Amino acid sequence: MSDGYTAIFALFALVAIVAFFLATVSRTMALREEEGNDRRRGLFGRFHRQDDFFVVDATGKTILMQAVAQGFEEGVDHVLVKASVEAVNSATDDGTTALHCAIASGNPAIVSRLLGFGAQPNVADHDGRTPLWLAVHKEDARIAALLLDCKADPNCRVGKNRLTPLMAAAKNGRIEVVNLLLDRGADPRLVAEDGRTAAQFARENFKANMVEQVAHNQKLARMVLR
């Protein structure tokens, strides 16, 4: 009888071991199949569920920000299908949103997609920079126009000197952007913290450029006369 119980126990143990082995193999094959699908779908295929694609590192960067910063339109479209408006407007620890990232990549199509999905154009990062401010500094009139179409504030203030986008554009000689901002409601009467207006910044820029051009011409003249 004892031998019979021993044989039965051994049989159950063998069945349990075989079942465990088969289950392990099945899980391994499933994981490999999923990894294979991920490789076929690419980077964004791994984030097929809404709770998967969101934050990707400790700073609060999202997979959407990564796609936007790389100018990856297909990836942006894939993420937006799964995203919420809150996810699109999520910010990193320094206040950067996906729309801020889109200015850096300089892709008007992506900026338009984000704005159409509900990205907020007047959100400032921790340095006070709005997407419009960044577009002005890049002298990107196309993207600046898209932002202004979605009610970006042309008179927002940035930095200790409280510069407006118009002042920044005038200071850097961004003529096309200056004209755009003036057409869209930028106020040329506003004064920076140091008392200068956009017109004064423009005059200073013109004078500096003239001095630089004169110096350049003098160098050319000296080279010719040698």
PDB file of C-alpha atoms in Angstrom:
ATOM      1  CA  MET A   1       0.000   0.000   0.000  1.00  0.00           C
ATOM      2  CA  SER A   2       2.840   2.264   0.897  1.00  0.00           C
ATOM      3  CA  ASP A   3       4.463   1.553  -2.453  1.00  0.00           C
ATOM      4  CA  GLY A   4       1.169   2.403  -4.204  1.00  0.00           C
ATOM      5  CA  TYR A   5       0.946   5.802  -2.474  1.00  0.00           C
ATOM      6  CA  THR A   6       4.560   6.440  -3.343  1.00  0.00           C
ATOM      7  CA  ALA A   7       3.917   5.686  -6.997  1.00  0.00           C
ATOM      8  CA  ILE A   8       0.837   7.930  -7.097  1.00  0.00           C
ATOM      9  CA  PHE A   9       2.721  10.754  -5.374  1.00  0.00           C
ATOM     10  CA  ALA A  10       5.581  10.412  -7.858  1.00  0.00           C
ATOM     11  CA  LEU A  11       3.117  10.505 -10.763  1.00  0.00           C
ATOM     12  CA  PHE A  12       1.474  13.713  -9.461  1.00  0.00           C
ATOM     13  CA  ALA A  13       4.889  15.284  -8.931  1.00  0.00           C
ATOM     14  CA  LEU A  14       5.866  14.415 -12.496  1.00  0.00           C
ATOM     15  CA  VAL A  15       2.631  15.882 -13.860  1.00  0.00           C
ATOM     16  CA  ALA A  16       3.183  19.078 -11.827  1.00  0.00           C
ATOM     17  CA  ILE A  17       6.741  19.442 -13.133  1.00  0.00           C
ATOM     18  CA  VAL A  18       5.637  18.909 -16.733  1.00  0.00           C
ATOM     19  CA  ALA A  19       2.773  21.427 -16.329  1.00  0.00           C
ATOM     20  CA  PHE A  20       5.148  24.012 -14.843  1.00  0.00           C
ATOM     21  CA  PHE A  21       7.594  23.441 -17.693  1.00  0.00           C
ATOM     22  CA  LEU A  22       4.900  23.828 -20.343  1.00  0.00           C
ATOM     23  CA  ALA A  23       3.557  26.989 -18.704  1.00  0.00           C
ATOM     24  CA  THR A  24       7.054  28.485 -18.587  1.00  0.00           C
ATOM     25  CA  VAL A  25       7.660  27.688 -22.242  1.00  0.00           C
ATOM     26  CA  SER A  26       4.284  29.165 -23.157  1.00  0.00           C
ATOM     27  CA  ARG A  27       5.021  32.420 -21.309  1.00  0.00           C
ATOM     28  CA  THR A  28       8.469  32.646 -22.896  1.00  0.00           C
ATOM     29  CA  MET A  29       7.054  32.157 -26.376  1.00  0.00           C
ATOM     30  CA  ALA A  30       4.381  34.771 -25.725  1.00  0.00           C
ATOM     31  CA  LEU A  31       6.987  37.295 -24.565  1.00  0.00           C
ATOM     32  CA  ARG A  32       9.148  36.612 -27.601  1.00  0.00           C
ATOM     33  CA  GLU A  33       6.160  37.010 -29.882  1.00  0.00           C
ATOM     34  CA  GLU A  34       5.301  40.332 -28.224  1.00  0.00           C
ATOM     35  CA  GLU A  35       8.904  41.519 -28.537  1.00  0.00           C
ATOM     36  CA  GLY A  36       8.841  40.540 -32.191  1.00  0.00           C
ATOM     37  CA  ASN A  37       5.673  42.517 -32.708  1.00  0.00           C
ATOM     38  CA  ASP A  38       7.278  45.466 -30.924  1.00  0.00           C
ATOM     39  CA  ARG A  39      10.217  45.392 -33.304  1.00  0.00           C
ATOM     40  CA  ARG A  40       7.892  45.205 -36.281  1.00  0.00           C
ATOM     41  CA  ARG A  41       5.752  48.062 -34.992  1.00  0.00           C
ATOM     42  CA  GLY A  42       8.788  50.136 -34.072  1.00  0.00           C
ATOM     43  CA  LEU A  43       9.423  52.278 -31.007  1.00  0.00           C
ATOM     44  CA  PHE A  44       5.841  53.379 -30.546  1.00  0.00           C
ATOM     45  CA  GLY A  45       4.386  49.891 -30.880  1.00  0.00           C
ATOM     46  CA  ARG A  46       5.314  49.121 -27.300  1.00  0.00           C
ATOM     47  CA  PHE A  47       3.006  51.835 -26.073  1.00  0.00           C
ATOM     48  CA  HIS A  48      -0.237  50.436 -27.430  1.00  0.00           C
ATOM     49  CA  ARG A  49      -2.127  50.815 -24.165  1.00  0.00           C
ATOM     50  CA  GLN A  50      -2.916  54.272 -22.798  1.00  0.00           C
ATOM     51  CA  ASP A  51      -1.263  53.559 -19.441  1.00  0.00           C
ATOM     52  CA  ASP A  52       1.967  52.476 -21.145  1.00  0.00           C
ATOM     53  CA  PHE A  53       3.013  55.344 -23.359  1.00  0.00           C
ATOM     54  CA  PHE A  54       2.860  58.257 -20.951  1.00  0.00           C
ATOM     55  CA  VAL A  55       5.841  59.148 -18.730  1.00  0.00           C
ATOM     56  CA  VAL A  56       9.126  57.599 -19.798  1.00  0.00           C
ATOM     57  CA  ASP A  57      11.655  59.010 -17.326  1.00  0.00           C
ATOM     58  CA  ALA A  58      12.034  60.594 -13.903  1.00  0.00           C
ATOM     59  CA  THR A  59      11.887  64.161 -15.269  1.00  0.00           C
ATOM     60  CA  GLY A  60       8.327  63.713 -16.519  1.00  0.00           C
ATOM     61  CA  LYS A  61       9.232  63.430 -20.204  1.00  0.00           C
ATOM     62  CA  THR A  62       6.594  61.591 -22.192  1.00  0.00           C
ATOM     63  CA  ILE A  63       6.783  59.410 -25.256  1.00  0.00           C
ATOM     64  CA  LEU A  64       4.880  62.144 -27.085  1.00  0.00           C
ATOM     65  CA  MET A  65       7.615  64.660 -26.279  1.00  0.00           C
ATOM     66  CA  GLN A  66      10.219  62.270 -27.635  1.00  0.00           C
ATOM     67  CA  ALA A  67       8.344  61.798 -30.889  1.00  0.00           C
ATOM     68  CA  VAL A  68       7.746  65.526 -31.247  1.00  0.00           C
ATOM     69  CA  ALA A  69      11.360  66.479 -30.523  1.00  0.00           C
ATOM     70  CA  GLN A  70      12.522  64.047 -33.229  1.00  0.00           C
ATOM     71  CA  GLY A  71      10.033  65.431 -35.751  1.00  0.00           C
ATOM     72  CA  PHE A  72       8.530  61.933 -36.065  1.00  0.00           C
ATOM     73  CA  GLU A  73       5.065  62.671 -37.502  1.00  0.00           C
ATOM     74  CA  GLU A  74       3.963  59.038 -37.694  1.00  0.00           C
ATOM     75  CA  GLY A  75       4.939  58.494 -34.061  1.00  0.00           C
ATOM     76  CA  VAL A  76       3.109  61.637 -32.984  1.00  0.00           C
ATOM     77  CA  ASP A  77      -0.037  60.456 -34.765  1.00  0.00           C
ATOM     78  CA  HIS A  78       0.215  57.040 -33.115  1.00  0.00           C
ATOM     79  CA  VAL A  79       0.515  58.525 -29.638  1.00  0.00           C
ATOM     80  CA  LEU A  80      -2.239  61.093 -30.147  1.00  0.00           C
ATOM     81  CA  VAL A  81      -4.687  58.286 -30.956  1.00  0.00           C
ATOM     82  CA  LYS A  82      -4.150  57.002 -27.405  1.00  0.00           C
ATOM     83  CA  ALA A  83      -3.575  60.315 -25.623  1.00  0.00           C
ATOM     84  CA  SER A  84      -5.816  62.599 -23.614  1.00  0.00           C
ATOM     85  CA  VAL A  85      -5.684  66.396 -23.641  1.00  0.00           C
ATOM     86  CA  GLU A  86      -4.111  66.226 -20.181  1.00  0.00           C
ATOM     87  CA  ALA A  87      -1.345  64.001 -21.526  1.00  0.00           C
ATOM     88  CA  VAL A  88      -0.660  66.363 -24.420  1.00  0.00           C
ATOM     89  CA  ASN A  89      -0.323  69.299 -22.003  1.00  0.00           C
ATOM     90  CA  SER A  90       1.739  67.388 -19.464  1.00  0.00           C
ATOM     91  CA  ALA A  91       4.982  69.129 -18.494  1.00  0.00           C
ATOM     92  CA  THR A  92       8.415  67.984 -17.365  1.00  0.00           C
ATOM     93  CA  ASP A  93      10.050  69.133 -14.147  1.00  0.00           C
ATOM     94  CA  ASP A  94      11.269  72.300 -15.895  1.00  0.00           C
ATOM     95  CA  GLY A  95       7.855  73.099 -17.369  1.00  0.00           C
ATOM     96  CA  THR A  96       8.521  71.864 -20.903  1.00  0.00           C
ATOM     97  CA  THR A  97       5.465  70.606 -22.780  1.00  0.00           C
ATOM     98  CA  ALA A  98       5.165  68.697 -26.044  1.00  0.00           C
ATOM     99  CA  LEU A  99       4.377  71.997 -27.777  1.00  0.00           C
ATOM    100  CA  HIS A 100       7.648  73.502 -26.498  1.00  0.00           C
ATOM    101  CA  CYS A 101       9.443  70.455 -27.934  1.00  0.00           C
ATOM    102  CA  ALA A 102       7.698  70.947 -31.262  1.00  0.00           C
ATOM    103  CA  ILE A 103       9.211  74.412 -31.643  1.00  0.00           C
ATOM    104  CA  ALA A 104      12.689  72.943 -31.330  1.00  0.00           C
ATOM    105  CA  SER A 105      12.075  70.405 -34.102  1.00  0.00           C
ATOM    106  CA  GLY A 106      10.603  73.167 -36.303  1.00  0.00           C
ATOM    107  CA  ASN A 107       7.893  71.010 -37.877  1.00  0.00           C
ATOM    108  CA  PRO A 108       4.728  73.056 -38.611  1.00  0.00           C
ATOM    109  CA  ALA A 109       2.694  69.903 -39.283  1.00  0.00           C
ATOM    110  CA  ILE A 110       3.392  68.570 -35.790  1.00  0.00           C
ATOM    111  CA  VAL A 111       2.680  71.953 -34.199  1.00  0.00           C
ATOM    112  CA  SER A 112      -0.635  72.054 -36.053  1.00  0.00           C
ATOM    113  CA  ARG A 113      -1.532  68.521 -34.890  1.00  0.00           C
ATOM    114  CA  LEU A 114      -0.792  69.357 -31.252  1.00  0.00           C
ATOM    115  CA  LEU A 115      -2.757  72.604 -31.364  1.00  0.00           C
ATOM    116  CA  GLY A 116      -5.660  70.845 -33.031  1.00  0.00           C
ATOM    117  CA  PHE A 117      -5.630  68.224 -30.279  1.00  0.00           C
ATOM    118  CA  GLY A 118      -5.827  70.850 -27.552  1.00  0.00           C
ATOM    119  CA  ALA A 119      -2.236  71.806 -26.727  1.00  0.00           C
ATOM    120  CA  GLN A 120      -2.181  75.088 -24.812  1.00  0.00           C
ATOM    121  CA  PRO A 121      -0.173  77.766 -26.683  1.00  0.00           C
ATOM    122  CA  ASN A 122       0.313  80.087 -23.704  1.00  0.00           C
ATOM    123  CA  VAL A 123       1.861  77.654 -21.217  1.00  0.00           C
ATOM    124  CA  ALA A 124       5.266  78.930 -20.069  1.00  0.00           C
ATOM    125  CA  ASP A 125       8.181  76.797 -18.908  1.00  0.00           C
ATOM    126  CA  HIS A 126       9.943  77.583 -15.632  1.00  0.00           C
ATOM    127  CA  ASP A 127      12.042  80.236 -17.381  1.00  0.00           C
ATOM    128  CA  GLY A 128       8.863  81.947 -18.546  1.00  0.00           C
ATOM    129  CA  ARG A 129       9.242  80.955 -22.202  1.00  0.00           C
ATOM    130  CA  THR A 130       6.092  80.230 -24.161  1.00  0.00           C
ATOM    131  CA  PRO A 131       6.034  78.321 -27.462  1.00  0.00           C
ATOM    132  CA  LEU A 132       5.557  81.647 -29.278  1.00  0.00           C
ATOM    133  CA  TRP A 133       8.610  83.086 -27.566  1.00  0.00           C
ATOM    134  CA  LEU A 134      10.679  80.106 -28.698  1.00  0.00           C
ATOM    135  CA  ALA A 135       9.349  80.370 -32.257  1.00  0.00           C
ATOM    136  CA  VAL A 136      10.280  84.066 -32.352  1.00  0.00           C
ATOM    137  CA  HIS A 137      13.831  83.291 -31.235  1.00  0.00           C
ATOM    138  CA  LYS A 138      14.111  80.695 -33.985  1.00  0.00           C
ATOM    139  CA  GLU A 139      12.798  83.273 -36.491  1.00  0.00           C
ATOM    140  CA  ASP A 140      10.172  80.720 -37.471  1.00  0.00           C
ATOM    141  CA  ALA A 141       7.329  82.837 -38.842  1.00  0.00           C
ATOM    142  CA  ARG A 142       5.371  79.787 -40.041  1.00  0.00           C
ATOM    143  CA  ILE A 143       5.099  78.279 -36.571  1.00  0.00           C
ATOM    144  CA  ALA A 144       4.620  81.685 -34.942  1.00  0.00           C
ATOM    145  CA  ALA A 145       1.635  82.251 -37.238  1.00  0.00           C
ATOM    146  CA  LEU A 146       0.129  78.875 -36.280  1.00  0.00           C
ATOM    147  CA  LEU A 147       0.457  79.730 -32.599  1.00  0.00           C
ATOM    148  CA  LEU A 148      -1.061  83.179 -33.082  1.00  0.00           C
ATOM    149  CA  ASP A 149      -3.948  81.605 -34.998  1.00  0.00           C
ATOM    150  CA  CYS A 150      -4.659  79.616 -31.831  1.00  0.00           C
ATOM    151  CA  LYS A 151      -4.638  82.730 -29.657  1.00  0.00           C
ATOM    152  CA  ALA A 152      -1.053  82.676 -28.439  1.00  0.00           C
ATOM    153  CA  ASP A 153      -0.436  85.903 -26.504  1.00  0.00           C
ATOM    154  CA  PRO A 154       1.785  88.217 -28.599  1.00  0.00           C
ATOM    155  CA  ASN A 155       2.435  90.398 -25.546  1.00  0.00           C
ATOM    156  CA  CYS A 156       3.609  87.754 -23.076  1.00  0.00           C
ATOM    157  CA  ARG A 157       6.605  88.707 -20.917  1.00  0.00           C
ATOM    158  CA  VAL A 158       9.779  86.700 -20.457  1.00  0.00           C
ATOM    159  CA  GLY A 159      12.835  87.025 -18.222  1.00  0.00           C
ATOM    160  CA  LYS A 160      14.021  89.581 -15.716  1.00  0.00           C
ATOM    161  CA  ASN A 161      13.867  92.324 -18.335  1.00  0.00           C
ATOM    162  CA  ARG A 162      10.236  91.441 -19.104  1.00  0.00           C
ATOM    163  CA  LEU A 163      10.736  91.290 -22.870  1.00  0.00           C
ATOM    164  CA  THR A 164       7.811  90.651 -25.178  1.00  0.00           C
ATOM    165  CA  PRO A 165       8.135  88.526 -28.326  1.00  0.00           C
ATOM    166  CA  LEU A 166       8.077  91.762 -30.348  1.00  0.00           C
ATOM    167  CA  MET A 167      10.986  93.184 -28.357  1.00  0.00           C
ATOM    168  CA  ALA A 168      12.943  89.975 -28.764  1.00  0.00           C
ATOM    169  CA  ALA A 169      12.299  89.900 -32.511  1.00  0.00           C
ATOM    170  CA  ALA A 170      13.300  93.564 -32.874  1.00  0.00           C
ATOM    171  CA  LYS A 171      16.406  93.065 -30.746  1.00  0.00           C
ATOM    172  CA  ASN A 172      17.560  90.222 -32.989  1.00  0.00           C
ATOM    173  CA  GLY A 173      16.551  91.824 -36.284  1.00  0.00           C
ATOM    174  CA  ARG A 174      13.814  89.293 -37.082  1.00  0.00           C
ATOM    175  CA  ILE A 175      12.023  91.495 -39.617  1.00  0.00           C
ATOM    176  CA  GLU A 176       9.532  88.924 -40.904  1.00  0.00           C
ATOM    177  CA  VAL A 177       8.535  87.965 -37.381  1.00  0.00           C
ATOM    178  CA  VAL A 178       8.281  91.632 -36.322  1.00  0.00           C
ATOM    179  CA  ASN A 179       5.831  92.314 -39.144  1.00  0.00           C
ATOM    180  CA  LEU A 180       3.818  89.212 -38.267  1.00  0.00           C
ATOM    181  CA  LEU A 181       3.578  90.151 -34.596  1.00  0.00           C
ATOM    182  CA  LEU A 182       2.532  93.715 -35.383  1.00  0.00           C
ATOM    183  CA  ASP A 183      -0.152  92.422 -37.759  1.00  0.00           C
ATOM    184  CA  ARG A 184      -1.422  90.071 -35.051  1.00  0.00           C
ATOM    185  CA  GLY A 185      -1.805  92.559 -32.236  1.00  0.00           C
ATOM    186  CA  ALA A 186       1.613  92.913 -30.610  1.00  0.00           C
ATOM    187  CA  ASP A 187       1.768  96.247 -28.768  1.00  0.00           C
ATOM    188  CA  PRO A 188       4.843  98.320 -29.776  1.00  0.00           C
ATOM    189  CA  ARG A 189       4.210 100.755 -26.899  1.00  0.00           C
ATOM    190  CA  LEU A 190       5.059  98.240 -24.185  1.00  0.00           C
ATOM    191  CA  VAL A 191       8.226  98.918 -22.212  1.00  0.00           C
ATOM    192  CA  ALA A 192      10.791  96.431 -20.930  1.00  0.00           C
ATOM    193  CA  GLU A 193      12.012  96.470 -17.334  1.00  0.00           C
ATOM    194  CA  ASP A 194      15.004  98.584 -18.385  1.00  0.00           C
ATOM    195  CA  GLY A 195      12.744 101.146 -20.086  1.00  0.00           C
ATOM    196  CA  ARG A 196      13.351 100.223 -23.709  1.00  0.00           C
ATOM    197  CA  THR A 197      10.610  99.682 -26.279  1.00  0.00           C
ATOM    198  CA  ALA A 198      10.645  97.369 -29.309  1.00  0.00           C
ATOM    199  CA  ALA A 199      11.527 100.363 -31.506  1.00  0.00           C
ATOM    200  CA  GLN A 200      14.572 101.147 -29.365  1.00  0.00           C
ATOM    201  CA  PHE A 201      15.716  97.530 -29.550  1.00  0.00           C
ATOM    202  CA  ALA A 202      15.306  97.678 -33.327  1.00  0.00           C
ATOM    203  CA  ARG A 203      17.384 100.868 -33.607  1.00  0.00           C
ATOM    204  CA  GLU A 204      20.143  99.362 -31.470  1.00  0.00           C
ATOM    205  CA  ASN A 205      20.178  96.265 -33.644  1.00  0.00           C
ATOM    206  CA  PHE A 206      20.348  98.355 -36.814  1.00  0.00           C
ATOM    207  CA  LYS A 207      23.204 100.447 -35.438  1.00  0.00           C
ATOM    208  CA  ALA A 208      25.146  97.362 -34.342  1.00  0.00           C
ATOM    209  CA  ASN A 209      24.691  95.771 -37.746  1.00  0.00           C
ATOM    210  CA  MET A 210      25.832  98.938 -39.495  1.00  0.00           C
ATOM    211  CA  VAL A 211      28.979  99.112 -37.369  1.00  0.00           C
ATOM    212  CA  GLU A 212      29.661  95.442 -38.053  1.00  0.00           C
ATOM    213  CA  GLN A 213      29.105  95.930 -41.780  1.00  0.00           C
ATOM    214  CA  VAL A 214      31.438  98.933 -41.889  1.00  0.00           C
ATOM    215  CA  ALA A 215      34.134  96.956 -40.082  1.00  0.00           C
ATOM    216  CA  HIS A 216      33.642  94.066 -42.506  1.00  0.00           C
ATOM    217  CA  ASN A 217      33.944  96.410 -45.527  1.00  0.00           C
ATOM    218  CA  GLN A 218      37.109  97.936 -44.074  1.00  0.00           C
ATOM    219  CA  LYS A 219      38.673  94.501 -43.790  1.00  0.00           C
ATOM    220  CA  LEU A 220      37.776  93.766 -47.393  1.00  0.00           C
ATOM    221  CA  ALA A 221      39.285  97.077 -48.499  1.00  0.00           C
ATOM    222  CA  ARG A 222      42.527  96.388 -46.682  1.00  0.00           C
ATOM    223  CA  MET A 223      42.748  92.948 -48.298  1.00  0.00           C
ATOM    224  CA  VAL A 224      42.232  94.456 -51.776  1.00  0.00           C
ATOM    225  CA  LEU A 225      44.874  97.167 -51.243  1.00  0.00           C
ATOM    226  CA  ARG A 226      47.606  94.782 -50.147  1.00  0.00           C
TER     227      ARG A 226
END
